[in-house]
Short mmCIF file of N, CA and C in Angstrom, two decimals:
data_model
loop_
_atom_site.label_atom_id
_atom_site.label_comp_id
_atom_site.label_asym_id
_atom_site.label_seq_id
_atom_site.Cartn_x
_atom_site.Cartn_y
_atom_site.Cartn_z
N TRP A 486 107.38 -13.79 124.26
CA TRP A 486 108.10 -13.89 125.55
C TRP A 486 108.64 -15.32 125.80
N VAL A 487 108.04 -16.28 125.12
CA VAL A 487 108.45 -17.73 125.42
C VAL A 487 109.93 -17.88 124.87
N ASN A 488 110.24 -17.25 123.74
CA ASN A 488 111.62 -17.36 123.31
C ASN A 488 112.64 -16.75 124.19
N SER A 489 112.18 -15.84 125.01
CA SER A 489 113.11 -15.21 125.96
C SER A 489 113.37 -16.11 127.25
N LEU A 490 112.64 -17.13 127.38
CA LEU A 490 112.70 -17.96 128.55
C LEU A 490 113.65 -19.05 128.30
N GLN A 491 115.01 -18.77 128.40
CA GLN A 491 115.96 -19.75 128.07
C GLN A 491 116.76 -20.12 129.36
N ASP A 492 116.55 -19.53 130.49
CA ASP A 492 117.35 -19.89 131.67
C ASP A 492 116.42 -20.46 132.75
N ASP A 493 116.61 -20.15 134.01
CA ASP A 493 115.78 -20.72 135.06
C ASP A 493 114.30 -20.41 134.82
N TYR A 494 113.46 -21.32 135.25
CA TYR A 494 112.02 -21.08 135.08
C TYR A 494 111.25 -21.85 136.22
N THR A 495 109.97 -21.41 136.32
CA THR A 495 108.99 -22.08 137.18
C THR A 495 107.66 -22.06 136.45
N ILE A 496 107.03 -23.23 136.52
CA ILE A 496 105.63 -23.40 135.90
C ILE A 496 104.82 -23.70 137.15
N SER A 497 103.60 -23.00 137.22
CA SER A 497 102.63 -23.31 138.31
C SER A 497 101.22 -23.37 137.80
N ALA A 498 100.38 -24.24 138.37
CA ALA A 498 98.97 -24.31 137.97
C ALA A 498 98.14 -24.99 138.92
N TRP A 499 96.92 -24.84 138.85
CA TRP A 499 95.88 -25.57 139.66
C TRP A 499 95.25 -26.57 138.64
N ILE A 500 95.07 -27.80 139.01
CA ILE A 500 94.50 -28.80 138.11
C ILE A 500 93.49 -29.76 138.85
N ILE A 501 92.56 -30.22 138.05
CA ILE A 501 91.68 -31.34 138.44
C ILE A 501 91.75 -32.24 137.23
N THR A 502 92.08 -33.49 137.40
CA THR A 502 92.10 -34.46 136.33
C THR A 502 90.92 -35.40 136.47
N ASN A 503 90.09 -35.44 135.38
CA ASN A 503 88.85 -36.18 135.46
C ASN A 503 89.08 -37.69 135.03
N ASP A 504 90.06 -37.88 134.17
CA ASP A 504 90.22 -39.21 133.70
C ASP A 504 91.79 -39.50 133.52
N ILE A 505 92.34 -40.29 134.39
CA ILE A 505 93.76 -40.61 134.34
C ILE A 505 93.86 -41.91 133.64
N ASP A 506 94.05 -41.87 132.38
CA ASP A 506 94.11 -43.06 131.57
C ASP A 506 94.85 -42.72 130.23
N GLY A 507 95.35 -43.71 129.56
CA GLY A 507 96.03 -43.56 128.31
C GLY A 507 97.39 -43.02 128.41
N GLY A 508 97.79 -42.11 127.56
CA GLY A 508 99.16 -41.56 127.48
C GLY A 508 99.38 -40.41 128.36
N ALA A 509 100.47 -39.63 128.11
CA ALA A 509 100.72 -38.46 128.96
C ALA A 509 99.56 -37.38 128.74
N GLN A 510 99.45 -36.48 129.74
CA GLN A 510 98.49 -35.44 129.64
C GLN A 510 99.20 -34.13 129.85
N GLY A 511 99.17 -33.23 128.89
CA GLY A 511 99.90 -31.93 128.99
C GLY A 511 99.29 -30.98 129.92
N ILE A 512 100.05 -30.28 130.81
CA ILE A 512 99.51 -29.16 131.60
C ILE A 512 100.03 -27.89 130.97
N VAL A 513 101.37 -27.71 130.88
CA VAL A 513 101.95 -26.62 130.16
C VAL A 513 103.12 -27.10 129.41
N MET A 514 103.37 -26.66 128.19
CA MET A 514 104.47 -27.08 127.39
C MET A 514 104.76 -26.03 126.36
N TRP A 515 106.13 -25.83 126.15
CA TRP A 515 106.63 -24.99 125.03
C TRP A 515 107.95 -25.53 124.53
N GLY A 516 108.34 -25.12 123.36
CA GLY A 516 109.60 -25.61 122.84
C GLY A 516 109.35 -26.71 121.76
N ASP A 517 110.44 -27.04 121.04
CA ASP A 517 110.33 -28.12 120.07
C ASP A 517 110.45 -29.40 120.74
N SER A 518 109.80 -30.41 120.26
CA SER A 518 109.93 -31.79 120.93
C SER A 518 111.11 -32.55 120.40
N ALA A 519 112.18 -31.81 120.04
CA ALA A 519 113.36 -32.52 119.58
C ALA A 519 114.54 -31.73 120.17
N ASN A 520 115.71 -32.39 120.14
CA ASN A 520 116.98 -31.71 120.52
C ASN A 520 116.94 -31.12 121.95
N TYR A 521 116.13 -31.69 122.84
CA TYR A 521 116.17 -31.25 124.25
C TYR A 521 115.68 -29.78 124.39
N GLU A 522 114.85 -29.34 123.48
CA GLU A 522 114.30 -27.99 123.52
C GLU A 522 113.02 -27.89 124.29
N ARG A 523 112.27 -28.96 124.54
CA ARG A 523 111.03 -28.93 125.15
C ARG A 523 111.10 -28.63 126.63
N ARG A 524 110.21 -27.79 127.11
CA ARG A 524 110.10 -27.53 128.57
C ARG A 524 108.61 -27.83 128.88
N SER A 525 108.33 -28.71 129.84
CA SER A 525 106.96 -29.02 130.02
C SER A 525 106.65 -29.61 131.44
N LEU A 526 105.50 -29.46 131.88
CA LEU A 526 104.93 -30.05 133.09
C LEU A 526 103.73 -30.83 132.58
N ILE A 527 103.83 -32.16 132.85
CA ILE A 527 102.75 -33.09 132.31
C ILE A 527 102.40 -34.02 133.41
N ILE A 528 101.35 -34.81 133.18
CA ILE A 528 101.01 -35.96 134.04
C ILE A 528 101.33 -37.21 133.19
N TYR A 529 102.03 -38.09 133.76
CA TYR A 529 102.57 -39.26 133.06
C TYR A 529 102.62 -40.45 133.92
N ASN A 530 102.53 -41.61 133.33
CA ASN A 530 102.67 -42.89 134.17
C ASN A 530 104.06 -43.59 133.83
N GLY A 531 104.96 -43.00 133.18
CA GLY A 531 106.20 -43.60 132.92
C GLY A 531 106.17 -44.85 132.07
N GLY A 532 104.99 -45.07 131.34
CA GLY A 532 104.88 -46.26 130.55
C GLY A 532 104.28 -47.39 131.32
N SER A 533 104.02 -47.27 132.59
CA SER A 533 103.61 -48.33 133.49
C SER A 533 102.12 -48.63 133.29
N GLY A 534 101.31 -47.63 132.85
CA GLY A 534 99.89 -47.83 132.81
C GLY A 534 99.19 -47.46 134.12
N THR A 535 99.94 -47.37 135.15
CA THR A 535 99.43 -47.00 136.46
C THR A 535 100.31 -45.95 137.11
N ASP A 536 100.01 -45.58 138.28
CA ASP A 536 100.90 -44.65 139.08
C ASP A 536 101.10 -43.34 138.32
N TRP A 537 100.10 -42.61 138.00
CA TRP A 537 100.20 -41.35 137.36
C TRP A 537 100.66 -40.29 138.29
N THR A 538 101.73 -39.62 137.82
CA THR A 538 102.43 -38.63 138.69
C THR A 538 102.71 -37.39 137.86
N LEU A 539 103.11 -36.31 138.57
CA LEU A 539 103.63 -35.10 137.90
C LEU A 539 104.94 -35.47 137.24
N THR A 540 105.21 -34.84 136.14
CA THR A 540 106.38 -35.09 135.43
C THR A 540 107.05 -33.90 134.86
N ALA A 541 108.39 -33.77 135.11
CA ALA A 541 109.17 -32.59 134.46
C ALA A 541 109.68 -33.15 133.21
N SER A 542 109.25 -32.70 132.04
CA SER A 542 109.65 -33.39 130.74
C SER A 542 110.45 -32.39 129.88
N THR A 543 111.51 -32.99 129.40
CA THR A 543 112.26 -32.45 128.26
C THR A 543 112.35 -33.53 127.29
N TYR A 544 112.82 -33.30 126.05
CA TYR A 544 112.86 -34.33 125.13
C TYR A 544 113.77 -35.49 125.58
N GLY A 545 113.20 -36.65 125.72
CA GLY A 545 113.97 -37.85 126.11
C GLY A 545 114.13 -38.00 127.64
N GLU A 546 113.64 -37.06 128.41
CA GLU A 546 113.71 -37.23 129.86
C GLU A 546 112.34 -36.86 130.47
N ASN A 547 111.88 -37.82 131.35
CA ASN A 547 110.65 -37.61 132.00
C ASN A 547 110.70 -37.97 133.49
N PRO A 548 111.47 -37.26 134.23
CA PRO A 548 111.58 -37.54 135.70
C PRO A 548 110.22 -37.24 136.38
N GLN A 549 109.84 -38.10 137.30
CA GLN A 549 108.58 -38.07 137.93
C GLN A 549 108.59 -37.69 139.40
N GLY A 550 107.50 -37.15 139.85
CA GLY A 550 107.25 -37.02 141.30
C GLY A 550 106.90 -38.32 141.93
N SER A 551 106.72 -38.32 143.27
CA SER A 551 106.51 -39.61 143.93
C SER A 551 105.12 -39.90 144.34
N THR A 552 104.19 -38.93 144.22
CA THR A 552 102.84 -39.10 144.59
C THR A 552 102.00 -39.60 143.42
N THR A 553 101.22 -40.65 143.62
CA THR A 553 100.28 -41.12 142.55
C THR A 553 99.02 -40.12 142.68
N LEU A 554 98.76 -39.48 141.59
CA LEU A 554 97.61 -38.61 141.49
C LEU A 554 96.27 -39.32 141.47
N GLU A 555 95.26 -38.76 141.99
CA GLU A 555 93.89 -39.29 141.95
C GLU A 555 92.99 -38.45 141.07
N GLU A 556 91.97 -39.12 140.49
CA GLU A 556 91.01 -38.38 139.67
C GLU A 556 90.09 -37.51 140.49
N ASN A 557 89.62 -36.38 139.96
CA ASN A 557 88.70 -35.56 140.63
C ASN A 557 89.12 -34.90 141.91
N VAL A 558 90.43 -34.67 142.02
CA VAL A 558 90.97 -33.96 143.18
C VAL A 558 91.65 -32.69 142.71
N LEU A 559 91.43 -31.65 143.42
CA LEU A 559 92.16 -30.34 143.15
C LEU A 559 93.54 -30.37 143.64
N TYR A 560 94.48 -30.11 142.75
CA TYR A 560 95.96 -30.06 143.12
C TYR A 560 96.56 -28.75 142.71
N HIS A 561 97.44 -28.22 143.47
CA HIS A 561 98.32 -27.21 143.01
C HIS A 561 99.63 -27.89 142.53
N VAL A 562 100.11 -27.64 141.34
CA VAL A 562 101.22 -28.30 140.84
C VAL A 562 102.27 -27.28 140.44
N ALA A 563 103.55 -27.50 140.58
CA ALA A 563 104.59 -26.55 140.23
C ALA A 563 105.86 -27.38 139.88
N LEU A 564 106.61 -26.80 138.92
CA LEU A 564 107.93 -27.29 138.58
C LEU A 564 108.86 -26.09 138.53
N THR A 565 110.05 -26.30 139.14
CA THR A 565 111.13 -25.30 139.05
C THR A 565 112.34 -25.95 138.49
N VAL A 566 113.05 -25.18 137.62
CA VAL A 566 114.22 -25.64 136.95
C VAL A 566 115.32 -24.55 137.04
N ASP A 567 116.48 -25.02 137.46
CA ASP A 567 117.75 -24.24 137.49
C ASP A 567 118.56 -24.66 136.26
N LYS A 568 118.66 -23.80 135.26
CA LYS A 568 119.31 -24.22 133.99
C LYS A 568 120.81 -24.43 134.24
N GLY A 569 121.46 -23.63 135.14
CA GLY A 569 122.89 -23.77 135.37
C GLY A 569 123.28 -25.14 135.93
N THR A 570 122.53 -25.61 136.86
CA THR A 570 122.81 -26.96 137.50
C THR A 570 122.00 -28.05 136.92
N LEU A 571 120.99 -27.76 136.09
CA LEU A 571 120.04 -28.67 135.54
C LEU A 571 119.15 -29.36 136.61
N ALA A 572 119.11 -28.76 137.85
CA ALA A 572 118.25 -29.29 138.90
C ALA A 572 116.80 -28.98 138.66
N TRP A 573 115.90 -29.91 138.97
CA TRP A 573 114.53 -29.76 138.83
C TRP A 573 113.89 -30.17 140.08
N LYS A 574 112.72 -29.48 140.42
CA LYS A 574 111.92 -29.81 141.56
C LYS A 574 110.44 -29.82 141.18
N LEU A 575 109.73 -30.87 141.57
CA LEU A 575 108.23 -30.89 141.43
C LEU A 575 107.58 -30.70 142.73
N TYR A 576 106.52 -29.85 142.76
CA TYR A 576 105.79 -29.54 144.00
C TYR A 576 104.35 -29.99 143.83
N LEU A 577 103.74 -30.58 144.81
CA LEU A 577 102.33 -30.94 144.79
C LEU A 577 101.74 -30.27 146.06
N ASP A 578 100.77 -29.44 145.90
CA ASP A 578 100.11 -28.76 146.98
C ASP A 578 101.15 -28.11 147.94
N GLY A 579 102.09 -27.47 147.34
CA GLY A 579 103.05 -26.64 148.12
C GLY A 579 104.20 -27.42 148.75
N VAL A 580 104.21 -28.70 148.59
CA VAL A 580 105.24 -29.59 149.19
C VAL A 580 106.06 -30.24 148.11
N LEU A 581 107.38 -30.36 148.37
CA LEU A 581 108.26 -30.98 147.43
C LEU A 581 107.85 -32.45 147.20
N ASP A 582 107.67 -32.83 145.87
CA ASP A 582 107.18 -34.21 145.55
C ASP A 582 108.18 -34.95 144.80
N GLY A 583 109.28 -34.30 144.37
CA GLY A 583 110.34 -34.97 143.63
C GLY A 583 111.41 -34.00 143.22
N SER A 584 112.65 -34.44 143.11
CA SER A 584 113.68 -33.57 142.68
C SER A 584 114.78 -34.45 142.08
N GLY A 585 115.67 -33.77 141.31
CA GLY A 585 116.79 -34.43 140.68
C GLY A 585 117.47 -33.51 139.68
N THR A 586 118.26 -34.10 138.79
CA THR A 586 119.02 -33.30 137.88
C THR A 586 118.80 -34.00 136.46
N PHE A 587 118.54 -33.06 135.49
CA PHE A 587 118.47 -33.55 134.10
C PHE A 587 119.81 -33.97 133.68
N SER A 588 119.92 -34.98 132.84
CA SER A 588 121.20 -35.46 132.40
C SER A 588 121.68 -34.79 131.11
N ASN A 589 120.72 -34.12 130.38
CA ASN A 589 121.07 -33.42 129.17
C ASN A 589 120.90 -31.93 129.32
N ALA A 590 121.73 -31.16 128.77
CA ALA A 590 121.68 -29.69 128.81
C ALA A 590 120.44 -29.21 128.09
N LEU A 591 119.83 -28.20 128.64
CA LEU A 591 118.62 -27.53 128.10
C LEU A 591 119.09 -26.49 127.06
N VAL A 592 119.01 -26.89 125.81
CA VAL A 592 119.51 -25.96 124.76
C VAL A 592 118.56 -24.80 124.45
N ALA A 593 119.10 -23.70 123.94
CA ALA A 593 118.30 -22.54 123.53
C ALA A 593 117.49 -22.88 122.34
N PHE A 594 116.34 -22.14 122.15
CA PHE A 594 115.50 -22.36 121.04
C PHE A 594 114.82 -21.11 120.71
N THR A 595 114.30 -20.97 119.43
CA THR A 595 113.50 -19.85 119.02
C THR A 595 112.23 -20.35 118.21
N GLY A 596 111.28 -19.47 118.04
CA GLY A 596 110.15 -19.80 117.23
C GLY A 596 109.37 -20.88 117.72
N THR A 597 108.68 -20.79 118.86
CA THR A 597 108.02 -21.94 119.46
C THR A 597 106.59 -21.54 119.90
N ASN A 598 105.73 -22.50 120.07
CA ASN A 598 104.39 -22.27 120.57
C ASN A 598 104.32 -22.65 122.00
N LEU A 599 103.39 -22.07 122.69
CA LEU A 599 103.10 -22.41 124.06
C LEU A 599 101.73 -23.15 124.09
N TYR A 600 101.72 -24.31 124.86
CA TYR A 600 100.51 -25.03 124.93
C TYR A 600 100.04 -25.13 126.35
N ILE A 601 98.77 -24.85 126.64
CA ILE A 601 98.14 -25.05 128.00
C ILE A 601 97.07 -26.14 127.86
N GLY A 602 97.27 -27.24 128.54
CA GLY A 602 96.25 -28.31 128.45
C GLY A 602 96.53 -29.31 127.43
N LYS A 603 97.70 -29.25 126.78
CA LYS A 603 98.11 -30.30 125.89
C LYS A 603 99.61 -30.18 125.57
N THR A 604 100.10 -31.18 125.00
CA THR A 604 101.51 -31.18 124.49
C THR A 604 101.45 -30.89 122.96
N ALA A 605 102.62 -30.64 122.38
CA ALA A 605 102.73 -30.43 120.95
C ALA A 605 102.31 -31.66 120.17
N ALA A 606 102.46 -32.84 120.82
CA ALA A 606 102.02 -34.09 120.16
C ALA A 606 100.49 -34.31 120.31
N GLY A 607 99.77 -33.44 120.96
CA GLY A 607 98.37 -33.51 121.01
C GLY A 607 97.91 -34.46 122.19
N GLU A 608 98.71 -34.52 123.22
CA GLU A 608 98.27 -35.27 124.45
C GLU A 608 97.59 -34.25 125.41
N TYR A 609 96.30 -34.39 125.41
CA TYR A 609 95.38 -33.46 126.08
C TYR A 609 95.18 -33.72 127.58
N HIS A 610 95.12 -32.73 128.36
CA HIS A 610 94.78 -32.95 129.74
C HIS A 610 93.30 -33.14 129.78
N GLU A 611 92.84 -34.16 130.54
CA GLU A 611 91.49 -34.43 130.67
C GLU A 611 90.91 -33.94 131.96
N GLY A 612 90.51 -32.70 132.08
CA GLY A 612 90.08 -32.11 133.31
C GLY A 612 90.08 -30.61 133.22
N PHE A 613 90.33 -29.99 134.32
CA PHE A 613 90.42 -28.51 134.42
C PHE A 613 91.85 -27.94 134.76
N ILE A 614 92.16 -26.84 134.18
CA ILE A 614 93.42 -26.20 134.50
C ILE A 614 93.09 -24.71 134.83
N ASP A 615 93.60 -24.12 135.84
CA ASP A 615 93.37 -22.80 136.25
C ASP A 615 94.57 -22.11 136.81
N GLU A 616 94.64 -20.78 136.82
CA GLU A 616 95.77 -20.05 137.48
C GLU A 616 97.15 -20.45 136.98
N VAL A 617 97.36 -20.62 135.70
CA VAL A 617 98.61 -20.98 135.14
C VAL A 617 99.56 -19.78 135.22
N SER A 618 100.80 -19.97 135.74
CA SER A 618 101.79 -18.95 135.77
C SER A 618 103.12 -19.49 135.41
N ILE A 619 103.83 -18.62 134.66
CA ILE A 619 105.17 -19.05 134.21
C ILE A 619 106.12 -17.84 134.68
N TRP A 620 107.19 -18.23 135.33
CA TRP A 620 108.14 -17.32 135.90
C TRP A 620 109.52 -17.52 135.27
N ASN A 621 110.29 -16.39 135.14
CA ASN A 621 111.63 -16.53 134.66
C ASN A 621 112.61 -16.58 135.83
N ASP A 622 112.31 -17.50 136.80
CA ASP A 622 113.12 -17.60 137.94
C ASP A 622 112.87 -18.99 138.53
N ASN A 623 113.84 -19.55 139.25
CA ASN A 623 113.73 -20.82 139.88
C ASN A 623 113.24 -20.51 141.32
N LEU A 624 111.89 -20.54 141.52
CA LEU A 624 111.32 -20.11 142.72
C LEU A 624 111.66 -21.10 143.87
N SER A 625 111.85 -20.51 145.09
CA SER A 625 112.17 -21.35 146.23
C SER A 625 110.91 -22.09 146.79
N SER A 626 111.15 -23.05 147.67
CA SER A 626 110.16 -23.76 148.25
C SER A 626 109.11 -22.87 148.94
N ALA A 627 109.68 -21.90 149.70
CA ALA A 627 108.74 -20.85 150.41
C ALA A 627 107.97 -20.06 149.37
N GLU A 628 108.51 -19.73 148.18
CA GLU A 628 107.75 -18.99 147.24
C GLU A 628 106.66 -19.83 146.58
N ILE A 629 106.97 -21.07 146.34
CA ILE A 629 105.95 -22.04 145.83
C ILE A 629 104.83 -22.18 146.86
N SER A 630 105.21 -22.31 148.09
CA SER A 630 104.22 -22.46 149.22
C SER A 630 103.28 -21.18 149.26
N LYS A 631 103.80 -20.08 148.96
CA LYS A 631 103.04 -18.81 148.98
C LYS A 631 101.99 -18.87 147.86
N ILE A 632 102.35 -19.39 146.69
CA ILE A 632 101.41 -19.50 145.57
C ILE A 632 100.32 -20.54 145.95
N TYR A 633 100.68 -21.68 146.57
CA TYR A 633 99.76 -22.63 147.01
C TYR A 633 98.75 -22.10 147.99
N ASN A 634 99.22 -21.19 148.91
CA ASN A 634 98.35 -20.39 149.77
C ASN A 634 97.30 -21.23 150.51
N ASP A 635 97.77 -22.26 151.13
CA ASP A 635 96.83 -23.16 151.92
C ASP A 635 95.65 -23.64 151.10
N GLY A 636 95.89 -23.90 149.86
CA GLY A 636 94.85 -24.54 149.03
C GLY A 636 93.86 -23.59 148.31
N LYS A 637 94.21 -22.35 148.30
CA LYS A 637 93.35 -21.37 147.62
C LYS A 637 94.15 -20.50 146.67
N ALA A 638 93.75 -20.42 145.45
CA ALA A 638 94.49 -19.50 144.52
C ALA A 638 94.50 -18.05 145.03
N CYS A 639 95.71 -17.48 144.78
CA CYS A 639 95.90 -16.12 145.34
C CYS A 639 96.24 -15.13 144.20
N ASN A 640 96.18 -13.89 144.59
CA ASN A 640 96.53 -12.81 143.62
C ASN A 640 98.07 -12.70 143.56
N LEU A 641 98.61 -13.08 142.43
CA LEU A 641 100.06 -13.17 142.29
C LEU A 641 100.69 -11.77 142.17
N GLU A 642 99.83 -10.74 141.98
CA GLU A 642 100.42 -9.39 142.04
C GLU A 642 101.01 -9.04 143.38
N ASN A 643 100.65 -9.78 144.40
CA ASN A 643 101.11 -9.54 145.74
C ASN A 643 102.38 -10.50 146.06
N HIS A 644 102.80 -11.29 145.15
CA HIS A 644 103.89 -12.23 145.40
C HIS A 644 105.17 -11.46 145.35
N SER A 645 106.12 -11.87 146.28
CA SER A 645 107.43 -11.25 146.35
C SER A 645 108.25 -11.24 145.03
N LYS A 646 107.92 -12.25 144.23
CA LYS A 646 108.67 -12.39 142.91
C LYS A 646 107.84 -11.95 141.72
N TYR A 647 106.86 -11.14 141.99
CA TYR A 647 105.95 -10.67 140.93
C TYR A 647 106.71 -10.12 139.68
N SER A 648 107.86 -9.44 139.93
CA SER A 648 108.59 -8.89 138.82
C SER A 648 109.20 -10.04 137.92
N ASN A 649 109.24 -11.25 138.35
CA ASN A 649 109.74 -12.29 137.58
C ASN A 649 108.60 -13.17 136.94
N LEU A 650 107.34 -12.71 137.11
CA LEU A 650 106.24 -13.40 136.52
C LEU A 650 106.11 -12.91 135.01
N LEU A 651 106.34 -13.89 134.13
CA LEU A 651 106.29 -13.66 132.72
C LEU A 651 104.84 -13.57 132.23
N SER A 652 104.08 -14.52 132.64
CA SER A 652 102.69 -14.58 132.18
C SER A 652 101.80 -15.33 133.22
N TRP A 653 100.56 -15.00 133.27
CA TRP A 653 99.66 -15.47 134.23
C TRP A 653 98.27 -15.56 133.60
N TRP A 654 97.73 -16.74 133.51
CA TRP A 654 96.38 -16.95 132.91
C TRP A 654 95.46 -17.35 134.04
N ARG A 655 94.57 -16.48 134.40
CA ARG A 655 93.65 -16.72 135.48
C ARG A 655 92.54 -17.57 135.13
N MET A 656 92.17 -17.69 133.88
CA MET A 656 91.08 -18.51 133.38
C MET A 656 89.73 -18.07 133.82
N GLY A 657 89.59 -17.33 134.82
CA GLY A 657 88.36 -16.71 135.27
C GLY A 657 87.35 -17.76 135.88
N GLU A 658 87.77 -18.91 136.20
CA GLU A 658 86.87 -19.90 136.80
C GLU A 658 87.33 -20.21 138.16
N GLU A 659 86.32 -20.52 139.02
CA GLU A 659 86.69 -21.03 140.29
C GLU A 659 86.58 -22.62 140.24
N MET A 660 87.54 -23.27 140.77
CA MET A 660 87.47 -24.75 140.73
C MET A 660 86.98 -25.23 142.08
#
């Protein structure tokens, strides 16, 4: 199904990061890390060494959210992308945390792996990830807010865009 995800998409997850240090930390990633084929939601400091934020990453572009993340805090994170306009939006706890436009087109790809908790380059998330969902739609602010559900994971089978839910990993753990 990952190969079929060539247009608009949304990534959503609940995370706790135990150690914000070092390089990037992958939350969800798929695609090749070349030729602008990568689609990912990561934690990254933009090379500064500080100010770790959510990042919407494609090959060569790493636009970041505005909130500095803290260790050992439960966050709901989401990224929406409109392939036609190249617009991206990052959400933190159901609230818009950053938005912009990619400068490079997102090209089609085939034959790829999906990673949860790391990037293809082996940049691991140091903490917990739960309730990962990938949608073949650019969800609205209100639809992201419904997933956030006032800080509690919810049953996505009841979501108004359930028919656009490509995959959902519940992980079976309460955070």
